CSV table of C-alpha atoms in Angstrom, one decimal:
chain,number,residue,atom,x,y,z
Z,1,UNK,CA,-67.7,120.2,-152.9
Z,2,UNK,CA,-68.5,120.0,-149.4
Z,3,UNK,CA,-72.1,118.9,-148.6
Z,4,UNK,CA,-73.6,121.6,-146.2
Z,5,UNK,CA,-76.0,119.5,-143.3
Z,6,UNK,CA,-78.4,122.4,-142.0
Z,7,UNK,CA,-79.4,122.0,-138.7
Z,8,UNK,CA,-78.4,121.3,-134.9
Z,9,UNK,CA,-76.1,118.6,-134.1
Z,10,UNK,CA,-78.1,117.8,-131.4
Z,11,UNK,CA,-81.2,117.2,-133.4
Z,12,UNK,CA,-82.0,113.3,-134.1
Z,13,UNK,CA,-83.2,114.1,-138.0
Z,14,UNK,CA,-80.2,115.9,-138.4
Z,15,UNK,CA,-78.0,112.8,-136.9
Z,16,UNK,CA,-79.4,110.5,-139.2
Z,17,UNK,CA,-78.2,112.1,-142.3
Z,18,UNK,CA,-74.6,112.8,-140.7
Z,19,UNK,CA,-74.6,108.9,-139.9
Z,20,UNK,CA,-75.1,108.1,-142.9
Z,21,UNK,CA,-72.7,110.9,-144.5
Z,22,UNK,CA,-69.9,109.5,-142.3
Z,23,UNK,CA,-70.9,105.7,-143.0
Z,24,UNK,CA,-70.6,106.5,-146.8
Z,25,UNK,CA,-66.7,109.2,-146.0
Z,26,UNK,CA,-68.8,112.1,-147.9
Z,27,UNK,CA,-67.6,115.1,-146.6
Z,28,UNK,CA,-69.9,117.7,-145.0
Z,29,UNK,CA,-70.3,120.7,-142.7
Z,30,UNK,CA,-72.9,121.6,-140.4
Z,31,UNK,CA,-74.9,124.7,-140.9
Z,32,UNK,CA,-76.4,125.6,-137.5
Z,33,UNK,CA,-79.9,126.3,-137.4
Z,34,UNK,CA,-80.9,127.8,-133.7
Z,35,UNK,CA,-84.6,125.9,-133.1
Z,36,UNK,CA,-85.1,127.5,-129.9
Z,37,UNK,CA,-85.1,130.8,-131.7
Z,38,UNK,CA,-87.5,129.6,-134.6
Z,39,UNK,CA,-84.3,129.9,-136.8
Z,40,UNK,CA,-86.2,127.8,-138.7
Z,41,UNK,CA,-89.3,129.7,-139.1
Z,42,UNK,CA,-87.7,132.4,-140.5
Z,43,UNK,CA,-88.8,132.9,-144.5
Z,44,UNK,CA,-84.8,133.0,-145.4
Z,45,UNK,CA,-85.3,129.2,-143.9
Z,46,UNK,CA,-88.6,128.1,-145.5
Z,47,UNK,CA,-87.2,128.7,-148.6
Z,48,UNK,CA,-84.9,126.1,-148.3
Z,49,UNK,CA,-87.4,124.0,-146.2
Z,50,UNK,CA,-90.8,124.9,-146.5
Z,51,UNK,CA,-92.3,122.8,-143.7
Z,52,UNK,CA,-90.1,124.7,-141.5
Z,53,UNK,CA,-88.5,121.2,-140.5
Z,54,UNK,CA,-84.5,120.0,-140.2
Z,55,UNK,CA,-82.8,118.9,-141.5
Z,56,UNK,CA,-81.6,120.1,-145.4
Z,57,UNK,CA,-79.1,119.8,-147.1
Z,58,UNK,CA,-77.0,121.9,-150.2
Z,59,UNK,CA,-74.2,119.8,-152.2
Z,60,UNK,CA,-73.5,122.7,-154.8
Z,61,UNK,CA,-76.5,123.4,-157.0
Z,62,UNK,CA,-78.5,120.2,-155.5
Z,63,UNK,CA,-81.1,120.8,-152.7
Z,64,UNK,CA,-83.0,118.0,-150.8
Z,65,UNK,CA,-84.7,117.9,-147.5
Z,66,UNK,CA,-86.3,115.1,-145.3
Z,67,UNK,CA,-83.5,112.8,-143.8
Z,68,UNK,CA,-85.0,109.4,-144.9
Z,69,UNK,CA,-84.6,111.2,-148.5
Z,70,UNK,CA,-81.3,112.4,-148.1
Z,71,UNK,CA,-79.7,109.0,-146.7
Z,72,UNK,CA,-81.5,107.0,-149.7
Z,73,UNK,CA,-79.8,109.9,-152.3
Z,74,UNK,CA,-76.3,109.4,-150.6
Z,75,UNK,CA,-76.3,105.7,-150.1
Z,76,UNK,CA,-77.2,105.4,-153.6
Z,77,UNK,CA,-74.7,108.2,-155.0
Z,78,UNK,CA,-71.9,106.5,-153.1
Z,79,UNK,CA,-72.7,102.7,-153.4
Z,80,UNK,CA,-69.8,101.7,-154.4
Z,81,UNK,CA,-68.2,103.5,-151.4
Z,82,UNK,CA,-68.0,102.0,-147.6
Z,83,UNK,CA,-70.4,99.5,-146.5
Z,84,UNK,CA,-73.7,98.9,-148.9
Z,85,UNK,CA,-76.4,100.4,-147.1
Z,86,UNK,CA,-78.9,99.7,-149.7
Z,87,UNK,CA,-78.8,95.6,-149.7
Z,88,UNK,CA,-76.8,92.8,-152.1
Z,89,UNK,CA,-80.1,92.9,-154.8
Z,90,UNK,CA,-83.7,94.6,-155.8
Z,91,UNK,CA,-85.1,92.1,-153.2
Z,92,UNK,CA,-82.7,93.0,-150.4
Z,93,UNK,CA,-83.3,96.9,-150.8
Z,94,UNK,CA,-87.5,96.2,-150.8
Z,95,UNK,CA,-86.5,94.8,-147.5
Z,96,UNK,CA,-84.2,97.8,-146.6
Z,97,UNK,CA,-87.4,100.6,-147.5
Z,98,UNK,CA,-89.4,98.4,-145.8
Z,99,UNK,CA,-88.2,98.5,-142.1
Z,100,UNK,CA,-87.2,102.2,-143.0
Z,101,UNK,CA,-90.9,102.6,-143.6
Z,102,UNK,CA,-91.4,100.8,-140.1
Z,103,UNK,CA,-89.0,103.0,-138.4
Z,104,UNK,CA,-90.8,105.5,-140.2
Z,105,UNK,CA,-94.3,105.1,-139.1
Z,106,UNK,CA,-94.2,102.3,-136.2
Z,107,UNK,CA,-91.3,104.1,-134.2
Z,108,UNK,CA,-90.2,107.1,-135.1
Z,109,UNK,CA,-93.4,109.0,-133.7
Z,110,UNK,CA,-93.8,107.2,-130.6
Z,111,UNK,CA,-90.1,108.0,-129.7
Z,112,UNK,CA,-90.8,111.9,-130.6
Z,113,UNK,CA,-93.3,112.2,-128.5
Z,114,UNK,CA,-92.0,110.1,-125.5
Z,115,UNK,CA,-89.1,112.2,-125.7
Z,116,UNK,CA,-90.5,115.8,-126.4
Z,117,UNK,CA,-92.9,114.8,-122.9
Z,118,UNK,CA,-89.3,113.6,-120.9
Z,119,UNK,CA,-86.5,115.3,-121.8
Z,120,UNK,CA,-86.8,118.1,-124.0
Z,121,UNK,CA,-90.2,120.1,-122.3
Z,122,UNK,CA,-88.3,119.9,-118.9
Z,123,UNK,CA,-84.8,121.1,-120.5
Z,124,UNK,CA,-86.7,124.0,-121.5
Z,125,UNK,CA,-88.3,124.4,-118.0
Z,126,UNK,CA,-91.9,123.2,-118.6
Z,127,UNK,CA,-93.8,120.5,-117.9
Z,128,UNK,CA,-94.1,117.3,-119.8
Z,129,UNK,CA,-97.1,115.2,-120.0
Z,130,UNK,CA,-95.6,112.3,-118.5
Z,131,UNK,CA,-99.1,109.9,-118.9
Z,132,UNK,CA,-98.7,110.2,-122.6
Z,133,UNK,CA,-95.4,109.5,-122.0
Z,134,UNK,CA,-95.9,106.3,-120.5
Z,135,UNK,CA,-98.5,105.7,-123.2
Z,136,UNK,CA,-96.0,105.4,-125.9
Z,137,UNK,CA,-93.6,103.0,-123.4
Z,138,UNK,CA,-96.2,100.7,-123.6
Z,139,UNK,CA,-96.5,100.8,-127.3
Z,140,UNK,CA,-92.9,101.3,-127.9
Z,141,UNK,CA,-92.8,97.7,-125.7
Z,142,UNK,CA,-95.0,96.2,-128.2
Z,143,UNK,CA,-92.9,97.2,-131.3
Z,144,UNK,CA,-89.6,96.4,-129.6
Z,145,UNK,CA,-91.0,92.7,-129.0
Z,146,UNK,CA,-92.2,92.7,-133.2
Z,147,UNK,CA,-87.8,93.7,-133.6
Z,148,UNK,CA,-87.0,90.9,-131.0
Z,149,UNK,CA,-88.7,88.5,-132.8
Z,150,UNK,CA,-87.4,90.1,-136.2
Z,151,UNK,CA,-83.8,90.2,-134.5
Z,152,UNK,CA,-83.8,86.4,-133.5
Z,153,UNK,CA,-84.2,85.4,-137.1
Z,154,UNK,CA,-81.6,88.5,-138.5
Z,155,UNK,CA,-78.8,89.7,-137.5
Z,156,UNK,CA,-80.0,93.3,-138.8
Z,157,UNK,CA,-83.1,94.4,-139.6
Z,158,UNK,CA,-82.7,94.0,-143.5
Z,159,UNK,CA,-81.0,91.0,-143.3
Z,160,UNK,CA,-77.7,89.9,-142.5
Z,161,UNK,CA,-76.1,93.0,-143.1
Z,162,UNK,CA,-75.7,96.8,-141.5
Z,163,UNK,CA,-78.5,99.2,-143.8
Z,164,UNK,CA,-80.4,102.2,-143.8
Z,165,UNK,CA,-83.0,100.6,-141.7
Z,166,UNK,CA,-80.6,99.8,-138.7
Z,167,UNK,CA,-78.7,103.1,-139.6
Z,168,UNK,CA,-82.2,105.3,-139.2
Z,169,UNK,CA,-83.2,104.0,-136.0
Z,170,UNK,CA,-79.5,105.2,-134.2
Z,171,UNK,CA,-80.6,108.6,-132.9
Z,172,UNK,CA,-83.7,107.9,-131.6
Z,173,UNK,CA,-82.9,105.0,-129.6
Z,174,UNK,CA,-79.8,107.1,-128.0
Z,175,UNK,CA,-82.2,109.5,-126.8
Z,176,UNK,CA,-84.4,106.7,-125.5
Z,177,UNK,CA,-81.2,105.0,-123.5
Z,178,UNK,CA,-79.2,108.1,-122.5
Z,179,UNK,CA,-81.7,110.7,-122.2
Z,180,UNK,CA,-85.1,109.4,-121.2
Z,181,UNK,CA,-84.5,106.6,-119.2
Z,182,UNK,CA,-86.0,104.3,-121.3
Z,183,UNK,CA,-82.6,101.9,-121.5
Z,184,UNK,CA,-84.9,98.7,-120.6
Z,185,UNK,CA,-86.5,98.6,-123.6
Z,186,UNK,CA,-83.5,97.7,-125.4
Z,187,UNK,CA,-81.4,95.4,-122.5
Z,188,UNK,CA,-84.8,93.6,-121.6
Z,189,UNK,CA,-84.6,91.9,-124.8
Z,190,UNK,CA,-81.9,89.6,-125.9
Z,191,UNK,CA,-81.9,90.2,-129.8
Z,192,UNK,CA,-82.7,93.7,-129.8
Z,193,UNK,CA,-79.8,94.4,-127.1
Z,194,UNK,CA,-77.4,92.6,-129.4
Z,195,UNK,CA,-78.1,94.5,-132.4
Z,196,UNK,CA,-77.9,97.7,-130.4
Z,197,UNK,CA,-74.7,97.0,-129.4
Z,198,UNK,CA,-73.4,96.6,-132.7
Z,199,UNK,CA,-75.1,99.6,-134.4
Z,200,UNK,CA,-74.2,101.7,-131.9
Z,201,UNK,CA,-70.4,101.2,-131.7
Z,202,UNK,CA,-69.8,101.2,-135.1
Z,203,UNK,CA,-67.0,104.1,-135.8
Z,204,UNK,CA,-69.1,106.0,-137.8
Z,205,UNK,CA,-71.5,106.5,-135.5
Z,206,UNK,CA,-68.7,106.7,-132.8
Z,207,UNK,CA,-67.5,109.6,-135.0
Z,208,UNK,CA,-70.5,111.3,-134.7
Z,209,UNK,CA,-70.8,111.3,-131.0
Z,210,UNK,CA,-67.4,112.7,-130.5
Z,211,UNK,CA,-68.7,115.7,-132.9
Z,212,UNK,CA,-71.7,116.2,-130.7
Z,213,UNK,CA,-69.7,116.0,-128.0
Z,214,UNK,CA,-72.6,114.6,-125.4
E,1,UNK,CA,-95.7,83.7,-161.2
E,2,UNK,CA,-98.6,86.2,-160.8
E,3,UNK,CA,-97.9,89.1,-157.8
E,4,UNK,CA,-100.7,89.0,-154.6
E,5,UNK,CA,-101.8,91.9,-152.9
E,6,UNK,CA,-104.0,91.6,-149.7
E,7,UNK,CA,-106.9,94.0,-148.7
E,8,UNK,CA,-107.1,95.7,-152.3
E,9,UNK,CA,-110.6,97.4,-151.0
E,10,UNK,CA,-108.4,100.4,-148.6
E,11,UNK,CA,-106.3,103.6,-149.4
E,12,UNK,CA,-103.0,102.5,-148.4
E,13,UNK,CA,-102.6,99.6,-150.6
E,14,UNK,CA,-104.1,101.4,-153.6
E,15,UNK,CA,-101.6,103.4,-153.0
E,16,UNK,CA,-99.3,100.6,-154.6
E,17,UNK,CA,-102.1,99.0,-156.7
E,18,UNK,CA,-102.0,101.9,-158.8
E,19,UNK,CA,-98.2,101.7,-158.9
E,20,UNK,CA,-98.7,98.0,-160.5
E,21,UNK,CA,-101.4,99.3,-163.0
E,22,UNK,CA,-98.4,102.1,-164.3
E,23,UNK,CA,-96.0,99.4,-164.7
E,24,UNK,CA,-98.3,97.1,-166.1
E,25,UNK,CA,-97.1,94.3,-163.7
E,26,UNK,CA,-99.9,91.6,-163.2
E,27,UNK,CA,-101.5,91.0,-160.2
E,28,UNK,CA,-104.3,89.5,-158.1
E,29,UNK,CA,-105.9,90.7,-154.7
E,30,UNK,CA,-107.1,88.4,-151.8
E,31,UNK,CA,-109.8,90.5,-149.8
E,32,UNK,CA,-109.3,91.2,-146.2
E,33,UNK,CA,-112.1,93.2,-144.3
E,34,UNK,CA,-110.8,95.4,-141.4
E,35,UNK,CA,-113.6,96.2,-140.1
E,36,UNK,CA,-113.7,92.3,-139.0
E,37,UNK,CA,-110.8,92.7,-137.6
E,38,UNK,CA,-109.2,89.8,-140.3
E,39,UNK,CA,-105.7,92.1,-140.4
E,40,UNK,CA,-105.7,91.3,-136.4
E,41,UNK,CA,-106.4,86.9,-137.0
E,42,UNK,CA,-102.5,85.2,-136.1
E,43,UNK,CA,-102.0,84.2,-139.8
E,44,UNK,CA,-102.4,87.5,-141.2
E,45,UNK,CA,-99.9,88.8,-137.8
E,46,UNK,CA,-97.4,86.3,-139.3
E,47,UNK,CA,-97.0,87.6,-143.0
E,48,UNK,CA,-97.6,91.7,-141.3
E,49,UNK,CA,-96.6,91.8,-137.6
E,50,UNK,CA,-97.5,95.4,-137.5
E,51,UNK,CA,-101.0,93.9,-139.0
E,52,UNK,CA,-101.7,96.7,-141.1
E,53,UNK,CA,-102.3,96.3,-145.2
E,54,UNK,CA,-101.4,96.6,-147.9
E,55,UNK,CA,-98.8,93.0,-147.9
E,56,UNK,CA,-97.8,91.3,-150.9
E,57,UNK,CA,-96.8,88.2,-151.7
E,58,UNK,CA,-94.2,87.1,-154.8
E,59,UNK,CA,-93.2,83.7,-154.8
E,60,UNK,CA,-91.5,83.7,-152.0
E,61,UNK,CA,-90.7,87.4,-151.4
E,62,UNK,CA,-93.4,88.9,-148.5
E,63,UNK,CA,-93.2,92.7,-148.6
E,64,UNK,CA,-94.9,94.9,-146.5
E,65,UNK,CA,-95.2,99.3,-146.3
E,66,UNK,CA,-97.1,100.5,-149.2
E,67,UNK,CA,-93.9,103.0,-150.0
E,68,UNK,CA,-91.7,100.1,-150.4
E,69,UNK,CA,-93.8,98.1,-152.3
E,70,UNK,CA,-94.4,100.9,-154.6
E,71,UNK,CA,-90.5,101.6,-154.7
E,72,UNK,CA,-89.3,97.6,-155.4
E,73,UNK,CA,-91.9,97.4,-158.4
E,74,UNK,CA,-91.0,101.0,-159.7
E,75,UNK,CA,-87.2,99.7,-159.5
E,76,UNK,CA,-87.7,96.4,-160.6
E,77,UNK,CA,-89.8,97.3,-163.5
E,78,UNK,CA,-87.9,100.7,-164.5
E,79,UNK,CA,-88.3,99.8,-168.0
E,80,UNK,CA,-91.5,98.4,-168.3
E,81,UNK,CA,-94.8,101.4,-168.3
E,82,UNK,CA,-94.5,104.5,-166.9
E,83,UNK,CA,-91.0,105.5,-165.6
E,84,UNK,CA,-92.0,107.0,-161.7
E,85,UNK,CA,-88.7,107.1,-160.3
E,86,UNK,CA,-86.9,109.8,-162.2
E,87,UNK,CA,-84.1,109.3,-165.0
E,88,UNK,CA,-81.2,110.5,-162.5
E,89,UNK,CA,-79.8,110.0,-158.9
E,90,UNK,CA,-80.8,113.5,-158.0
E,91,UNK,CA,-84.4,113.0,-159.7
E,92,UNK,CA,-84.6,110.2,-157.4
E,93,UNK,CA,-83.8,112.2,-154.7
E,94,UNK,CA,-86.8,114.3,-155.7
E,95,UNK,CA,-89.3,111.7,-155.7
E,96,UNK,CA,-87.9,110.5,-152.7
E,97,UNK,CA,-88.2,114.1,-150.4
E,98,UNK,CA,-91.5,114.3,-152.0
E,99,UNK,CA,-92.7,111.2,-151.3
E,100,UNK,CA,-91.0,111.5,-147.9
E,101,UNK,CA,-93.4,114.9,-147.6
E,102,UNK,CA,-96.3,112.8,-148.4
E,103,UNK,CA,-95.4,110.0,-145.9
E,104,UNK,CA,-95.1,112.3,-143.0
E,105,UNK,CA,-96.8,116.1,-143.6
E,106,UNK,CA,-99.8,115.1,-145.9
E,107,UNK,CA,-100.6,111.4,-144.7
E,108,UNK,CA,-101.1,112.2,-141.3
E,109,UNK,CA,-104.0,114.7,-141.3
E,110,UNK,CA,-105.2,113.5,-143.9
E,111,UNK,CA,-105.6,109.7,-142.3
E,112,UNK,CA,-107.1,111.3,-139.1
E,113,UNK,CA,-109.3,113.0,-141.5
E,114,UNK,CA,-110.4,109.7,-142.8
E,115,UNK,CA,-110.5,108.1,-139.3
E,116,UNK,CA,-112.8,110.7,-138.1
E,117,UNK,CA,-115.3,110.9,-140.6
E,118,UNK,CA,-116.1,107.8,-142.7
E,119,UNK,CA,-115.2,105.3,-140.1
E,120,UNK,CA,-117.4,106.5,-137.0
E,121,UNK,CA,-120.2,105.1,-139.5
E,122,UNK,CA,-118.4,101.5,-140.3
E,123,UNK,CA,-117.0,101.4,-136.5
E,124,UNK,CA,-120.1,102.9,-134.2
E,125,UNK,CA,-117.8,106.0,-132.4
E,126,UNK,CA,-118.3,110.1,-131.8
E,127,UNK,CA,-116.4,112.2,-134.5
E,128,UNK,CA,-114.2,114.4,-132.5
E,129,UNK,CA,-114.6,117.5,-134.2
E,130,UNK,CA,-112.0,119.5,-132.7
E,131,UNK,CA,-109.3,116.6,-134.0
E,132,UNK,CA,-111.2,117.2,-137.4
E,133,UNK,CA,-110.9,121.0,-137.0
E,134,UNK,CA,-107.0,120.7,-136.2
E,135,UNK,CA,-106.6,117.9,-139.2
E,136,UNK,CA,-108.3,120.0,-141.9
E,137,UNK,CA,-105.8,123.1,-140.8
E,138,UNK,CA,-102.8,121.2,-140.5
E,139,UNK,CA,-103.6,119.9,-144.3
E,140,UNK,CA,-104.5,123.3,-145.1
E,141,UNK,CA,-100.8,124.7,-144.6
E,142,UNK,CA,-99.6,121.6,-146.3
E,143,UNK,CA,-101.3,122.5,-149.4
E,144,UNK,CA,-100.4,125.8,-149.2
E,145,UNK,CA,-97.1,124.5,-149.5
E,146,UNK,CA,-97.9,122.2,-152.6
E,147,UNK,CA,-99.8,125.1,-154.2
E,148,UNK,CA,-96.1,127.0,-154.1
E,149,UNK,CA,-94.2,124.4,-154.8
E,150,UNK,CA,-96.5,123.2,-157.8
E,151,UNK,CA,-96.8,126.9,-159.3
E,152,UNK,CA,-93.1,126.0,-159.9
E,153,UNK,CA,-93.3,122.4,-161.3
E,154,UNK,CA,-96.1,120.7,-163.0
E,155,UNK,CA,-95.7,117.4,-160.6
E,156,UNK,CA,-94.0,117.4,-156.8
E,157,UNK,CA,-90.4,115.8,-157.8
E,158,UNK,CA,-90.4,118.2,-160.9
E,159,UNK,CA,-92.1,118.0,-164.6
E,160,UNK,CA,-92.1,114.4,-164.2
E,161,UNK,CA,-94.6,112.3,-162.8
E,162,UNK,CA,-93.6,110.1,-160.6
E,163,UNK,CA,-94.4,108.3,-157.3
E,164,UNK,CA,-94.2,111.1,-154.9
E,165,UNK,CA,-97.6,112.2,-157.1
E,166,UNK,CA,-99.3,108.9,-157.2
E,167,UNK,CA,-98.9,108.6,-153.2
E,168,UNK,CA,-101.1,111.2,-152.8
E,169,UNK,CA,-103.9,109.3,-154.7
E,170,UNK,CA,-105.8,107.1,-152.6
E,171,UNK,CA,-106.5,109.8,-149.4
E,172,UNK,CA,-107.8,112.6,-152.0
E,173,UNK,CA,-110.0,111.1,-153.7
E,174,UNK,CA,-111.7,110.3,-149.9
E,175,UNK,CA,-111.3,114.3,-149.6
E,176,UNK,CA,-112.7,115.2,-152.6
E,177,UNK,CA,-115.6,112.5,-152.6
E,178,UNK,CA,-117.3,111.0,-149.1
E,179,UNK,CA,-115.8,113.7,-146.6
E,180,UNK,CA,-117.0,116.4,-149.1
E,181,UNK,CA,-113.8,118.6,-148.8
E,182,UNK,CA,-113.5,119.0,-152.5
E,183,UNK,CA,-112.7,123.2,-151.7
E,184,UNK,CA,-109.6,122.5,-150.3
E,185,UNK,CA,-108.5,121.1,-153.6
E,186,UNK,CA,-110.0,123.3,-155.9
E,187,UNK,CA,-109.5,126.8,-154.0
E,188,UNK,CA,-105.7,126.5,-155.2
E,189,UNK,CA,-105.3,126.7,-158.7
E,190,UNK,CA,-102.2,125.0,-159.5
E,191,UNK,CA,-103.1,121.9,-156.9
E,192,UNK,CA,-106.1,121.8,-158.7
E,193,UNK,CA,-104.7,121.4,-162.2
E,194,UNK,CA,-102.3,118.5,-160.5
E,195,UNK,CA,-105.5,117.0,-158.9
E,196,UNK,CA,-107.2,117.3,-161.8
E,197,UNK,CA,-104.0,115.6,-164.0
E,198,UNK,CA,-102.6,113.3,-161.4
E,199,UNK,CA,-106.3,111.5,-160.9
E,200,UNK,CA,-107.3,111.5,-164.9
E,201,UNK,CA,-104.9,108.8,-165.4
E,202,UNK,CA,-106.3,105.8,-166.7
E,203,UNK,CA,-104.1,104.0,-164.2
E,204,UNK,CA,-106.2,105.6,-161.2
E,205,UNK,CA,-109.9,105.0,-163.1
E,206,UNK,CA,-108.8,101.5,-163.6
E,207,UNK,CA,-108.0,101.5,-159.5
E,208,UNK,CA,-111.5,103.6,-159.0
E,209,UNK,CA,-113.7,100.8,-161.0
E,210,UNK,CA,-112.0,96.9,-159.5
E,211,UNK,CA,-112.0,98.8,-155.9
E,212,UNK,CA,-114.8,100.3,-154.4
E,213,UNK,CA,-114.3,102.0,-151.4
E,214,UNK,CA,-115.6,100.0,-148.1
E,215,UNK,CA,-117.6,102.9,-147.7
């Protein structure tokens, strides 16, 4: 059974679950859900996601929806399979929830709004507020120095190995360095460039670009 | 060896506290006060360099994020108390979309909530009452959503209890106590029974009792 992913390829929730999907060779499709035309809105959608949010997912009778969720589900379902996302023991997966939880509430939001104000307003033809913008730089500098210092004492986030926590932070820092010009954050510092580097070409995530096709 | 939780007094880490309590793991608290600014002092920022609470300490094992706390000890301790993670993969997946919900459609009103009207007291600032308008509707479509979603299921992840429920502890009781919003509870009959359930626990009234509220 083919999992069904429903949202836009484009979209960095969305992305996070695919990593992860393609990390652990589960099988999927992508349900398109048009965001621009409140696709998910609609009360067909809310049924499935009743926040009105992306992305879901359907793997035959099983539902589940918020991405940090799904890739906790999957990389538990599949351990055994590809890399260990989860950590070597009980200890090492507290540490894996626990910089997920950072990504979570640290990052995550700053990043969203930086690039809602820089890239995606504009694409859409309106105007951004580019002092709140700049407001989340400066915090998003302060939390990038907390990973730099993290970074210099671990190779990933978790530990010594690639996890959920490094594997949640992928699509929001590619919209920070491609799209919204905020590329310094990550080469200014030594640790965090490193890790970067090695997140970002691994082939699964690699696969997943070609798919989106940027 | 005898589990440490810092700052014991605030929502977040009773959030975990209670988690303990359910497992019936021992612990003891070392008491912070934010409003000092003791989360902010260098040793704290080298144990919690977000410097937030709750962090706890095992032997050597620092942990930090309420949610993970509560997730290692639910894990760790499946056997032991109450089981609040589920009995299968996809019941996990349950608690974990619910507690997801909690983490990032229910928390964040709700804290602002909090922000804006116990602390101006504590912390000497203006309520901004149009934030606490916005909050107290965005929280109101989220618990339309539970009120749906628990006319279906008698807890959040399903008929099990589970951690996705006992999140939700801490930040409600504020609502239905010192910011006097106790009708956005009990205008919606099946949250209410959930309320009503989740917060009877002797688990909670245990919490309720050690830990006043700073306020």
């Amino acid at each position: 059974m083919v999992v069904k992913v429903y949202g836009p390829i484009m979209a960095a929730c969305p992305q996070r679950v695919m990593a992860c999907l393609l990390e652990k060779d589960v099988e999927f499709e992508i349900v398109h859900v048009d965001l621009e035309a409140e696709e998910h809105k609609t009360s067909d959608f809310l049924l499935r996601q009743p926040f009105g949010q992306v992305p879901a997912i359907e793997d035959g009778d099983f539902k589940l929806f918020e991405s940090r969720a799904i890739i906790r589900y999957y990389a538990a379902k599949y351990e055994e399979r590809g890399p260990n996302l989860l950590g070597n023991s009980l200890e090492g997966r507290a540490l894996v929830d626990q910089w997920l939880e950072v990504e979570a509430h640290n990052f995550n939001d700053l990043v969203y709004t930086l690039v809602l104000q820089l890239v995606v307003l504009p694409r859409m033809g309106k105007h951004g507020d580019v002092v709140l913008a700049r407001s989340c730089e400066q915090k998003l500098e302060k939390v990038f120095d907390i990973y730099e210092q993290r970074l210099s004492n671990a190779t990933y986030l978790a530990g010594d190995s690639f996890t959920l926590a490094d594997l949640s932070h992928l699509p929001g820092i590619r919209y920070l360095v491609n799209d919204a010009g905020m590329g310094h954050l990550v080469a200014e510092r030594k640790h965090v460039n490193a890790w970067w580097e090695a997140i970002s070409n691994r082939s699964a995530w690699k696969k997943l670009m070609k798919l989106v096709n940027y | 060896m005898v589990v440490k939780v810092y700052g014991p007094a605030y929502a977040s880490t009773k959030r975990m506290l209670v988690c303990l309590i359910e497992k019936e793991i021992e612990f003891e608290t070392v008491p912070l006060d934010l409003f000092k600014g003791e989360h902010k002092d260098p040793e704290f920022l080298e144990l919690q360099p977000f410097g937030t609470v709750p962090i706890t300490q095992d032997g050597d094992h620092i942990l930090f994020e309420s949610r993970a706390i509560m997730r290692y000890y639910a894990e760790k301790y499946k056997l032991l108390g109450t089981d609040l993670l589920g009995k299968t993969i996809e019941e996990r997946g349950q608690v974990e979309n619910w507690l997801e919900v909690e983490a990032h459609s229910y928390n964040p009103p709700i804290y602002t909530l909090t922000l804006q009207i116990l602390y101006p007291s504590k912390l000497g600032f203006l309520r901004d009452e149009n934030l606490i308008k916005e909050s107290e509707e965005k929280l109101a479509k989220v618990l339309d959503v539970y009120e749906e979603k628990l006319s279906k299921s008698k807890y959040l992840a399903g008929d099990f209890f589970s951690l996705a429920d006992l999140s939700h502890l801490p930040f409600t009781q504020y609502l239905v106590g010192k910011m006097g919003k106790e009708y956005m509870i009990r205008s919606r009959k099946h949250v209410n029974a959930w309320w009503d359930d989740i917060s009877g626990r002797p688990s909670w009234q245990k919490v309720l009792q050690l830990y006043p509220a700073p306020f």
